[in-house]
XYZ file of N, CA and C in Angstrom:
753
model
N -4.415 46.765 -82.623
C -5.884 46.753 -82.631
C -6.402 47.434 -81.375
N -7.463 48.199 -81.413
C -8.253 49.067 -79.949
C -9.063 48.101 -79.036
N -8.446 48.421 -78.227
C -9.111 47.375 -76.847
C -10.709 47.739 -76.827
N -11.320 46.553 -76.190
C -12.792 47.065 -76.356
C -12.643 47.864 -74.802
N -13.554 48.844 -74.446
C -13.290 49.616 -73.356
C -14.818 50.410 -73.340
N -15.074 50.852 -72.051
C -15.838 51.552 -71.565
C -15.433 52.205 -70.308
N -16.804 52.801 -69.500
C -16.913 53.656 -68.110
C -16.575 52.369 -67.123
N -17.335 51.399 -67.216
C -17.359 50.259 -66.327
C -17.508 48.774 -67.310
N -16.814 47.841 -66.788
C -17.370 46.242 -66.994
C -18.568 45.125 -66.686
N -19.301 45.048 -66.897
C -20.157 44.215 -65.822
C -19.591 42.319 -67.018
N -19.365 42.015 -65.797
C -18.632 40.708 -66.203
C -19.243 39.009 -65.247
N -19.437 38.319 -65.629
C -20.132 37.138 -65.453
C -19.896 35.698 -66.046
N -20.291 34.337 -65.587
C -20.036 33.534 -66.679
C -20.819 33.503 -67.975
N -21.754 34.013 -67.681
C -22.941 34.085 -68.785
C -23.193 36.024 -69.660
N -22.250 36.514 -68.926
C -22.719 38.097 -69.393
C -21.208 38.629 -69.535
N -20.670 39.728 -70.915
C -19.771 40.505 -70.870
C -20.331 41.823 -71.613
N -20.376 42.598 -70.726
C -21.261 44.493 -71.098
C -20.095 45.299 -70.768
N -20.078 46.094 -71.883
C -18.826 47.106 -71.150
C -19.709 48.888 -71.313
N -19.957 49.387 -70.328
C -20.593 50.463 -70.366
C -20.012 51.463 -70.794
N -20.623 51.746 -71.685
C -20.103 52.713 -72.912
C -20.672 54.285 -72.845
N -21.852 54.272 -71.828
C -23.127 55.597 -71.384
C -22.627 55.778 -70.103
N -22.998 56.805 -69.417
C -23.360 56.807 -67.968
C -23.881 56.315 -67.175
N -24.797 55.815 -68.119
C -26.116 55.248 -67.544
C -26.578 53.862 -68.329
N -26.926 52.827 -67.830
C -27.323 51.606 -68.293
C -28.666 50.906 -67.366
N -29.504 50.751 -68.097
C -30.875 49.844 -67.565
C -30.479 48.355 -68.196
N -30.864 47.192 -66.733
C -30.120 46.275 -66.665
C -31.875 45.190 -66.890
N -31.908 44.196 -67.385
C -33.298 43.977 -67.370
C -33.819 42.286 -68.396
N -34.848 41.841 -68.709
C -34.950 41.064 -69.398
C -35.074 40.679 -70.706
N -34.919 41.915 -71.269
C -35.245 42.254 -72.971
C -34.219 41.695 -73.773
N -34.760 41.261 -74.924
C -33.763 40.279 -75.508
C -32.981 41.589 -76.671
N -33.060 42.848 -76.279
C -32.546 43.803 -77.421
C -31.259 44.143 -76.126
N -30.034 44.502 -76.991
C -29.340 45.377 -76.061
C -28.544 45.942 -77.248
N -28.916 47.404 -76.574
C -27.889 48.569 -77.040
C -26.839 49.151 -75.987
N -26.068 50.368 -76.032
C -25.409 50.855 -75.286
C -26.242 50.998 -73.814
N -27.044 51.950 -73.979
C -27.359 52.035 -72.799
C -28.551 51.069 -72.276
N -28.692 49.261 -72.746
C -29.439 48.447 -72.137
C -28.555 47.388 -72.162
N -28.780 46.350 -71.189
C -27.736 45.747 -70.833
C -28.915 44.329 -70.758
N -29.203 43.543 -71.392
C -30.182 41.826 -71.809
C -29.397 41.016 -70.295
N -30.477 40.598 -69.868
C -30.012 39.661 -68.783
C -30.399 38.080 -69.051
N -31.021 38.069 -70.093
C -31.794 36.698 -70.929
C -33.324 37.071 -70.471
N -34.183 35.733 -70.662
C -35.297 35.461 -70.667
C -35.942 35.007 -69.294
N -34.892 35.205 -68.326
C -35.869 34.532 -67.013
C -36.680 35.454 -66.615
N -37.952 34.886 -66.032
C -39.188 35.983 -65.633
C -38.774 36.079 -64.273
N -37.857 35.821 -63.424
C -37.511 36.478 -62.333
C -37.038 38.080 -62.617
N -36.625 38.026 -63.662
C -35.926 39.491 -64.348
C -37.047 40.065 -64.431
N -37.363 41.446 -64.263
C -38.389 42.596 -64.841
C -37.493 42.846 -66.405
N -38.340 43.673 -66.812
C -37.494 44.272 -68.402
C -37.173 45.453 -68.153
N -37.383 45.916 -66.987
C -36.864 47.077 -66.667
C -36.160 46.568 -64.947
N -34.586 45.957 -64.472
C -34.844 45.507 -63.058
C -34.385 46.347 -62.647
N -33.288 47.172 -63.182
C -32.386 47.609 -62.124
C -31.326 49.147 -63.334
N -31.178 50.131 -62.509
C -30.264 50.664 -63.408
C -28.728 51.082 -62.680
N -27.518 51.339 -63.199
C -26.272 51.093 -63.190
C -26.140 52.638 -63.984
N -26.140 53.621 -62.668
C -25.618 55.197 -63.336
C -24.569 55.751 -62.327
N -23.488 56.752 -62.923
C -22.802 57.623 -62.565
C -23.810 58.784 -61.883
N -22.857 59.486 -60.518
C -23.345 60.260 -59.776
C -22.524 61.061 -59.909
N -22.323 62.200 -60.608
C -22.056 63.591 -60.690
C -21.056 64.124 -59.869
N -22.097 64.007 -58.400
C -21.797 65.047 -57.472
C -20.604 63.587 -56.795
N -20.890 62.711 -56.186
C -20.450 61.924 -55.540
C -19.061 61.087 -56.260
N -19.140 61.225 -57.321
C -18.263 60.625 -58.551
C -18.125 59.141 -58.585
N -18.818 58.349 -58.074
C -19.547 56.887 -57.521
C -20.473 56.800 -58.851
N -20.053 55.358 -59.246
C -21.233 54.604 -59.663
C -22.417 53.550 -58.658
N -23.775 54.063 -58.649
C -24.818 53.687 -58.152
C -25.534 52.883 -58.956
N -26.110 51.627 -58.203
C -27.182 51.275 -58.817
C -28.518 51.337 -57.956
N -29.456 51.313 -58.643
C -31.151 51.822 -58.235
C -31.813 50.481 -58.583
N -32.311 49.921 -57.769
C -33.016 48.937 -58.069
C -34.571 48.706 -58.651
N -35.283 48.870 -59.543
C -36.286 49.210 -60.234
C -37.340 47.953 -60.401
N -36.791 46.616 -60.338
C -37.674 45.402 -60.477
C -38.499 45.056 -58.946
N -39.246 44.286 -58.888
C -40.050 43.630 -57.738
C -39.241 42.774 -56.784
N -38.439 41.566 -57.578
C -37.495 41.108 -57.025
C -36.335 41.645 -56.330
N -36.182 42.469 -56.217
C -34.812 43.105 -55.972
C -33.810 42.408 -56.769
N -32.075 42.721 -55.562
C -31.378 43.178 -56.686
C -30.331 42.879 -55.403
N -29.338 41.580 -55.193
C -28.595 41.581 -54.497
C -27.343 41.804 -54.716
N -26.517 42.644 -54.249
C -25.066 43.459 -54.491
C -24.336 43.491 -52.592
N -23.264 42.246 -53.151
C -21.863 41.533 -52.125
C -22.922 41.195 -51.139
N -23.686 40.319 -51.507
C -24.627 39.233 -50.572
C -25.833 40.186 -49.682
N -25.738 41.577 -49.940
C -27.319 42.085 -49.438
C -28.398 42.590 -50.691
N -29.407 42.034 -50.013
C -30.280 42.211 -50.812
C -31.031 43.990 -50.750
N -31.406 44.231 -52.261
C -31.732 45.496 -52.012
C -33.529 45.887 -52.755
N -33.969 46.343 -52.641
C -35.375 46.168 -52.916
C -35.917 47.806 -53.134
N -36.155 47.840 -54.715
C -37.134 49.355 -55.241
C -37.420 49.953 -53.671
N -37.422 49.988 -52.778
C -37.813 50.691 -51.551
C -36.425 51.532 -51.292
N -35.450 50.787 -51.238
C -33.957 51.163 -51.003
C -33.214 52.150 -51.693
N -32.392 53.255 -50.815
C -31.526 54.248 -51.468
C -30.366 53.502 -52.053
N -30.086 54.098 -53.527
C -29.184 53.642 -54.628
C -27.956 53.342 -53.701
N -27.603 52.401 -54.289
C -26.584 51.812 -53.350
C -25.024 51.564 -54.098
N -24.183 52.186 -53.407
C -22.896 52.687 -53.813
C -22.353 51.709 -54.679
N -21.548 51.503 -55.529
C -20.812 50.215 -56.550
C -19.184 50.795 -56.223
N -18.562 50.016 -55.683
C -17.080 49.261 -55.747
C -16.788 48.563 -56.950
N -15.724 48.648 -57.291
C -15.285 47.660 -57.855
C -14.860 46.465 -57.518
N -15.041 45.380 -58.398
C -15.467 44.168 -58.466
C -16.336 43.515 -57.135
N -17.657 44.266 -57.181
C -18.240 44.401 -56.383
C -19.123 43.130 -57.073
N -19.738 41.636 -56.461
C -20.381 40.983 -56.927
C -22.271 41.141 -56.778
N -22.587 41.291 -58.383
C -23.959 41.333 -58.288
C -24.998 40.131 -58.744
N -25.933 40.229 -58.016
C -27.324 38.739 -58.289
C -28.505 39.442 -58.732
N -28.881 39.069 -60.070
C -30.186 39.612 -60.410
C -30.760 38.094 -60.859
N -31.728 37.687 -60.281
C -32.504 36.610 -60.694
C -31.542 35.467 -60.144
N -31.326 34.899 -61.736
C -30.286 33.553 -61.626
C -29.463 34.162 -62.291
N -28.834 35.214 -62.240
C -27.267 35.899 -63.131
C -26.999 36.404 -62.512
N -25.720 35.833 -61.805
C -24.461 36.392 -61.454
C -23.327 36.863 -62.052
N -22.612 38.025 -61.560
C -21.658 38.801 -62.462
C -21.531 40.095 -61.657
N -19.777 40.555 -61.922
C -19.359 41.694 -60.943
C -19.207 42.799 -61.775
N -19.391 44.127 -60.765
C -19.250 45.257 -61.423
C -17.633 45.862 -61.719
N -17.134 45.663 -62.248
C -15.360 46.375 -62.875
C -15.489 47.658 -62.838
N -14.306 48.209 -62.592
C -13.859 49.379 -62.685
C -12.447 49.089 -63.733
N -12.100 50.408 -64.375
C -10.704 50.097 -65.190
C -9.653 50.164 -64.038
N -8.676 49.182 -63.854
C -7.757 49.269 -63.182
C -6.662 50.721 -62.697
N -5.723 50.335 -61.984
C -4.826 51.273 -61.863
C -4.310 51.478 -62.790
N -4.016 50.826 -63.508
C -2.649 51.149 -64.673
C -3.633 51.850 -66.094
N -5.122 51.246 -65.920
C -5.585 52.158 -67.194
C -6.276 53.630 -66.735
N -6.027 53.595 -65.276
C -6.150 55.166 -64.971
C -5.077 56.279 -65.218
N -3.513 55.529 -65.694
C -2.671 56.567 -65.963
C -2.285 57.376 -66.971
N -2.445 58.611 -67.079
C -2.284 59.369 -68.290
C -1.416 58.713 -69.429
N -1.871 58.776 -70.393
C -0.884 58.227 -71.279
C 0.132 59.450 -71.903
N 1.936 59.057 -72.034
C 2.550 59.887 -72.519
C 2.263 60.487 -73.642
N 1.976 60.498 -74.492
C 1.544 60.755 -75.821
C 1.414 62.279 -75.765
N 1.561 63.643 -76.633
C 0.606 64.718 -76.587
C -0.276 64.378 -77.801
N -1.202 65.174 -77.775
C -2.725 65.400 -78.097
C -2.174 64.698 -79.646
N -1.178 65.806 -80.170
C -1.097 65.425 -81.710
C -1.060 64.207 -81.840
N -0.011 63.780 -81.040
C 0.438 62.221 -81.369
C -0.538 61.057 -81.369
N -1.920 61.337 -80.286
C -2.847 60.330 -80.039
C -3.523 60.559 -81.608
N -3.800 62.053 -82.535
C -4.123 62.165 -83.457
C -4.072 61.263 -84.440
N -2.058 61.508 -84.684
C -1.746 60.567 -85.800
C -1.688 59.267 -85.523
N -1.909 58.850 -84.158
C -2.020 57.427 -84.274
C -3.437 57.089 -84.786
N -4.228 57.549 -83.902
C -5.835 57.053 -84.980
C -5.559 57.295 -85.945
N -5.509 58.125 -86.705
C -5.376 58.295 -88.048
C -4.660 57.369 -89.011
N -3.474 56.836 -88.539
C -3.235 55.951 -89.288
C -3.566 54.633 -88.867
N -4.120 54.416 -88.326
C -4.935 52.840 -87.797
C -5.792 52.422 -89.159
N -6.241 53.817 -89.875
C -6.702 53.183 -91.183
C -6.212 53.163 -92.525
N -6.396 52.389 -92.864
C -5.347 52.230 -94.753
C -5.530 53.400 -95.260
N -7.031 54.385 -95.257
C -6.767 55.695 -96.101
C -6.495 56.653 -95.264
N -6.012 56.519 -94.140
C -5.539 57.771 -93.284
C -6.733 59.095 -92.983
N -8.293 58.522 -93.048
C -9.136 59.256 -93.121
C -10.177 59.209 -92.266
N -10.412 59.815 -91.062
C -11.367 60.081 -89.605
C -12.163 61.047 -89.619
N -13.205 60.887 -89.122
C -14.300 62.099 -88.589
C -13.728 62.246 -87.516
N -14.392 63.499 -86.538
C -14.158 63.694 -85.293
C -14.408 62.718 -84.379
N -15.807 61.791 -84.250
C -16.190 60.618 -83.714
C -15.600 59.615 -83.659
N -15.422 59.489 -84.997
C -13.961 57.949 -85.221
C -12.653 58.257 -84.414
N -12.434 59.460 -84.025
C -10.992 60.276 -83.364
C -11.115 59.944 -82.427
N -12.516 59.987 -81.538
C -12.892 59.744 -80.247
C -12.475 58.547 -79.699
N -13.580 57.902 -80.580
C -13.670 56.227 -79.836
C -12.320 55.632 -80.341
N -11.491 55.693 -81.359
C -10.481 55.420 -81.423
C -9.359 55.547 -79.737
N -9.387 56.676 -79.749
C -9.082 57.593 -78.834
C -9.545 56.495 -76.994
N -10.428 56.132 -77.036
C -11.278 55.574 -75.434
C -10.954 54.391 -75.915
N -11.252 54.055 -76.908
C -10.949 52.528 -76.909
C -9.281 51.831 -76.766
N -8.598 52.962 -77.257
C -7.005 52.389 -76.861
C -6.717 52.761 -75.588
N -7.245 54.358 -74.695
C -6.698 54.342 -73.783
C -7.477 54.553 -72.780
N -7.910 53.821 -71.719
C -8.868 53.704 -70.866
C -8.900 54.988 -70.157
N -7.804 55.711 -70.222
C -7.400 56.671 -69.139
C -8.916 57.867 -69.763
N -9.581 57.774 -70.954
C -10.012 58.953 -71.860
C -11.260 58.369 -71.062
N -11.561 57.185 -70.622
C -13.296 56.411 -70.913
C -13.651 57.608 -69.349
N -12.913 57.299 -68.393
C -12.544 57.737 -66.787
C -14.252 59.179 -67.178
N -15.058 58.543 -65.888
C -15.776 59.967 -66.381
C -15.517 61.165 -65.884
N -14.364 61.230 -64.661
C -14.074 62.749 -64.482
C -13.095 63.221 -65.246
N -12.983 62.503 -66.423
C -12.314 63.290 -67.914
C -12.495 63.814 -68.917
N -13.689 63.091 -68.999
C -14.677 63.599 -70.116
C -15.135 65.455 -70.214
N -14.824 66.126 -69.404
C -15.265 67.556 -69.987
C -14.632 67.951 -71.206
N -13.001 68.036 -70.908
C -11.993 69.009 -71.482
C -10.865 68.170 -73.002
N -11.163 66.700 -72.856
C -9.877 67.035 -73.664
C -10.224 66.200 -74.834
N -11.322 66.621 -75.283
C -11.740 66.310 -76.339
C -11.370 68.078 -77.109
N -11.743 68.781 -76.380
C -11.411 70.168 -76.414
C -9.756 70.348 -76.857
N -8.816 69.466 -76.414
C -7.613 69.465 -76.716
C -7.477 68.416 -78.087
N -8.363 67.583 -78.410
C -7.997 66.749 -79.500
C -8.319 68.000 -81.224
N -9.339 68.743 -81.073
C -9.632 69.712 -81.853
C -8.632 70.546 -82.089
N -8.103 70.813 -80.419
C -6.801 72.220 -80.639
C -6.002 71.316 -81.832
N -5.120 70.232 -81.246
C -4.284 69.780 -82.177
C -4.884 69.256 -83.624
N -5.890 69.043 -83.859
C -6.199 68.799 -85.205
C -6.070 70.565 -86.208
N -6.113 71.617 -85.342
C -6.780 72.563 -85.952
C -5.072 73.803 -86.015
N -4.285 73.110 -84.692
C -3.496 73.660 -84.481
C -1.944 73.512 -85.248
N -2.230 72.417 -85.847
C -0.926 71.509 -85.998
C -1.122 71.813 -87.831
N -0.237 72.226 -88.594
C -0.328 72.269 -90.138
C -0.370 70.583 -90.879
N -0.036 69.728 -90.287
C 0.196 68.288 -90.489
C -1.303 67.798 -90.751
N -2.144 68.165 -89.841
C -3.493 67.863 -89.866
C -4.137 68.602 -91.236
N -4.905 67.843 -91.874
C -5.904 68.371 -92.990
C -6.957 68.025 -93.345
N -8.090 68.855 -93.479
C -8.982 68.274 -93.909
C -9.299 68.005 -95.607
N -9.926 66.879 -95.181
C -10.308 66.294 -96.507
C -11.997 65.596 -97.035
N -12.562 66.642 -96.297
C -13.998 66.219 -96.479
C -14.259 66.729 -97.865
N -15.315 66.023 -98.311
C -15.845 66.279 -99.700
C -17.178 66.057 -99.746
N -18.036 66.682 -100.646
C -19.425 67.315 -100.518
C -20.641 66.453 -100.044
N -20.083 64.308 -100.300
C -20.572 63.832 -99.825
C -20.682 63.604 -98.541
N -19.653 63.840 -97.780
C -19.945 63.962 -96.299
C -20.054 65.198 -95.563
N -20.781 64.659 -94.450
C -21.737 65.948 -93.550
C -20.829 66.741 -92.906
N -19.992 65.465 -92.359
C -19.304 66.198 -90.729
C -17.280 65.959 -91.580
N -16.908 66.992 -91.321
C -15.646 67.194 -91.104
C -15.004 66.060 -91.129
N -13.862 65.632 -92.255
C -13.010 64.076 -92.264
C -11.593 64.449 -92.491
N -11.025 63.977 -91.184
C -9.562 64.606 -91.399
C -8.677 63.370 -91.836
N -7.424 64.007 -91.998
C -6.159 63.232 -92.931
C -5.117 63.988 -91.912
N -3.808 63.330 -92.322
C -2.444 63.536 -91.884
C -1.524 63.502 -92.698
N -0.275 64.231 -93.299
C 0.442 64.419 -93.978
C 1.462 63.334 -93.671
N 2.393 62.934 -94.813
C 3.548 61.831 -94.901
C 4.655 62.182 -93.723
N 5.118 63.493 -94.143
C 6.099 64.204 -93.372
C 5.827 64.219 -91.714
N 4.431 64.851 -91.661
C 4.062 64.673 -90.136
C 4.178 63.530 -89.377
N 3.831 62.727 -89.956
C 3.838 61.203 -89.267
C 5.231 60.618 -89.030
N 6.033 60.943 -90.119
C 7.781 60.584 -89.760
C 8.020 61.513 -88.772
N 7.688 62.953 -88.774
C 8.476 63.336 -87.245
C 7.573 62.877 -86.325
N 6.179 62.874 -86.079
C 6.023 61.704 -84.557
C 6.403 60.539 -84.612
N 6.137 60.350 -85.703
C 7.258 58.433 -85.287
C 8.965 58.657 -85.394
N 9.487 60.073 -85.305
C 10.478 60.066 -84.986
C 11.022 60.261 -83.728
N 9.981 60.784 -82.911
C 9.849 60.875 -81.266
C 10.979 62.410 -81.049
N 10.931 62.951 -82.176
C 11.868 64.373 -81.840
C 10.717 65.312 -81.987
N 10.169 65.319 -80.495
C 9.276 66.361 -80.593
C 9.108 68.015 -80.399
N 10.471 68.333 -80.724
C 10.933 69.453 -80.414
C 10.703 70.169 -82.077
N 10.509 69.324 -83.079
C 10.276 69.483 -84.614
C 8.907 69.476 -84.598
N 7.796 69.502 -83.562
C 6.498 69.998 -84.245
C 6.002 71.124 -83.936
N 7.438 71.604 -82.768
C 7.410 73.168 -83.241
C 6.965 74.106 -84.398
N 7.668 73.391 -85.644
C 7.884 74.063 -86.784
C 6.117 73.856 -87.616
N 5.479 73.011 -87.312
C 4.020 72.900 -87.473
C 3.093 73.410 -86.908
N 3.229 74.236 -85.903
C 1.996 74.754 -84.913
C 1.866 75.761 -86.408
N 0.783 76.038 -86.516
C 0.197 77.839 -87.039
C 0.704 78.806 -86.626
N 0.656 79.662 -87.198
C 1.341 80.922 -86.981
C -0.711 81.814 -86.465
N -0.579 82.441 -85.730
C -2.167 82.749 -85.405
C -2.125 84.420 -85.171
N -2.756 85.033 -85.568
C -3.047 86.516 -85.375
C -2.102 87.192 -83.963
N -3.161 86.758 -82.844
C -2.284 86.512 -81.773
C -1.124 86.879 -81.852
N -0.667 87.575 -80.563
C 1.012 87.843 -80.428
C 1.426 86.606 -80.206
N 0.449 85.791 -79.042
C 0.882 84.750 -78.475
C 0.371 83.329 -79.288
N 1.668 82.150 -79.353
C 1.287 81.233 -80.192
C 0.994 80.277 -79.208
N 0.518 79.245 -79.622
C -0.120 77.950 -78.569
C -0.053 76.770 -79.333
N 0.238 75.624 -78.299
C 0.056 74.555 -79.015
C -0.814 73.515 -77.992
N -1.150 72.377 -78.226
C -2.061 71.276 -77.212
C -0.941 71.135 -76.271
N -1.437 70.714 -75.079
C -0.846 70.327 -73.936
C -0.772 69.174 -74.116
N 0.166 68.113 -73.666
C 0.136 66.286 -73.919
C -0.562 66.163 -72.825
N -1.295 65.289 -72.545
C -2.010 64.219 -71.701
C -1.335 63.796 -70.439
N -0.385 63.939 -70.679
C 1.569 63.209 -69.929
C 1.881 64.670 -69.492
N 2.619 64.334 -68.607
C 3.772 65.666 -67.793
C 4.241 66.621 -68.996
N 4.859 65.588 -70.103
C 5.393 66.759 -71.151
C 4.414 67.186 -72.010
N 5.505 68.669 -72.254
C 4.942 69.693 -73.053
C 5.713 69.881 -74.179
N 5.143 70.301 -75.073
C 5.774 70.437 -76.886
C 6.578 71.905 -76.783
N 5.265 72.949 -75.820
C 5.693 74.380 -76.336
C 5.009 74.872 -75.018
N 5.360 75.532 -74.436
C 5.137 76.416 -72.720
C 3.962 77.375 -73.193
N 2.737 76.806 -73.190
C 1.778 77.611 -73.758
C 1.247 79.193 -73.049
N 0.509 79.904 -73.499
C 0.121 81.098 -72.613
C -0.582 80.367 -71.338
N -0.959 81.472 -70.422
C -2.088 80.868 -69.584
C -3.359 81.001 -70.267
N -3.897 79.653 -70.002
C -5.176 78.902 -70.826
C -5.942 78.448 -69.864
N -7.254 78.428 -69.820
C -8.159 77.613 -69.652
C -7.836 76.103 -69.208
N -7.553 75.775 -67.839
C -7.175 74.377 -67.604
C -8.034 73.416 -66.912
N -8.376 72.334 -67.161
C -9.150 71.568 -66.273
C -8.482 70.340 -65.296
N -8.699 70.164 -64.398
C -8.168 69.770 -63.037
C -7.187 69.169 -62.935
N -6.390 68.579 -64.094
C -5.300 67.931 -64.770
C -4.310 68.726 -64.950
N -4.574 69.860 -65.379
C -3.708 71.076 -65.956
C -3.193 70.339 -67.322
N -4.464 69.846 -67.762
C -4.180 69.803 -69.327
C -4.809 71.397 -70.359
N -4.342 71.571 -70.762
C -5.002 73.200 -71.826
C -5.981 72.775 -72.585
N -7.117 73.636 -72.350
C -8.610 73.117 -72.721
C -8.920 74.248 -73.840
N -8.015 75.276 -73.908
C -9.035 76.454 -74.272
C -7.835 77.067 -75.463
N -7.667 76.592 -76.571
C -6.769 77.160 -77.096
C -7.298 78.112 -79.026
N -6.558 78.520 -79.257
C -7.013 79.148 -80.681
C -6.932 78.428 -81.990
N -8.700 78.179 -82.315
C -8.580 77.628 -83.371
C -9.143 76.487 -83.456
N -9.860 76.076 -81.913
C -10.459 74.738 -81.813
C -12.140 75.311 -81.566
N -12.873 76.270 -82.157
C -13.861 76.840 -81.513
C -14.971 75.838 -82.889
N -15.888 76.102 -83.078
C -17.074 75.519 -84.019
C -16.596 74.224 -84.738
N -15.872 73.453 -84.348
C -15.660 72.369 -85.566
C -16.100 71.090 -84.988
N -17.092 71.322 -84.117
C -17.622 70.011 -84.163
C -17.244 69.165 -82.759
N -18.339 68.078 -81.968
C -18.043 67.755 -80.683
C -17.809 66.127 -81.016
């Protein structure tokens, strides 16, 4: 079963939010979606108190304090006057009368998982009885088993690699039909016995054959490689971002 998972935890006796956005407004409203986070009904709370965003440049999660009351984070108090103030992990926060700390995913769910691209494929894929995913379902499948994907300085590129191998690999097929909008892929019988045979030197014989002199396959996530690809397009990982055949099909 897929772990529930996000960017960050905010955890409490009374509160469990797992931030699923960049960005989350923290507050008194009795609605919560992804990016709002219900603190209950006390009128010490504003409905708008406080927000909990990723910084780009700094690669720090900040929070901005937005209510009247302020907003105390590891026993100082911080007040709408105050520059956004840096978040640690398990850094303890006080809004009103709710207490609860900010999480980060640990060490161990920061480590690449061995798997290559294909393989994270056919595992979503068969997580369901008809062996049948959109690109989206690929995703969150995808973040929700392995924390290492939620990480936001990961998010550019290797969603870019989950396409190569859907598009790259002959095992992969689509099977959308006129009632659906977006692209619904499947996996072949055969394919799935050689990754669950762990002889990955046999999905050689599945890459495409491509115009190209030069053939390519996804880079794994992990140290290993299936096939010594050309030089590609890499992002800071030196995972292969940029390969043939993953271009218009969808984000």
């Amino acid at each position: 079963m897929a772990r529930k998972g996000g960017y960050a935890k905010l955890q409490g006796p009374s509160l469990e939010f797992y931030m699923k956005t960049l960005e989350v407004v923290l507050g008194r409203s009795t609605s919560t979606t992804e990016s709002y986070c219900s603190l209950g009904p006390s009128k010490s709370i504003s409905r708008e108190h406080c927000k909990i965003t990723y910084n780009m440049d700094s690669k720090k999660f900040e929070l901005i304090c937005l209510g009247k009351n302020g907003v105390t984070v590891d026993r100082v108090l911080y007040t709408r006057e105050c520059a956004p103030v840096e978040l640690k992990s398990q850094d303890p926060i006080l809004i009103g009368d709710v207490k609860f700390y900010f999480l980060l995913p640990s060490a161990a769910d920061s480590q690449r998982p061995t798997e290559s691209y294909a393989e994270l494929c056919v595992r979503a894929l068969t997580s369901r009885p008809d062996r049948r995913m959109s690109l989206p379902q690929i995703y969150a499948f995808i973040t929700d088993s392995y924390p290492y994907f939620s990480l936001p300085d990961k998010l550019k590129n290797w969603r870019k690699s989950v396409r190569a191998a859907l598009a790259n690999y002959t095992g992969f097929i689509q099977v959308s039909d006129a009632s659906e909008k977006t692209p619904v892929w499947s996996v072949t019988d055969d394919f799935i016995k050689v990754v669950s045979s762990g002889r990955r030197k046999e999905l050689n014989t599945y890459v495409k054959k491509h115009k190209s002199k030069s053939s390519t396959t996804p880079a794994s996530p992990g140290a290993q490689v299936v096939i010594e690809p050309s030089p590609l397009a890499r992002d800071e990982d030196g995972m292969s971002v940029d390969l043939p055949g993953n271009n218009d099909m969808g984000a």
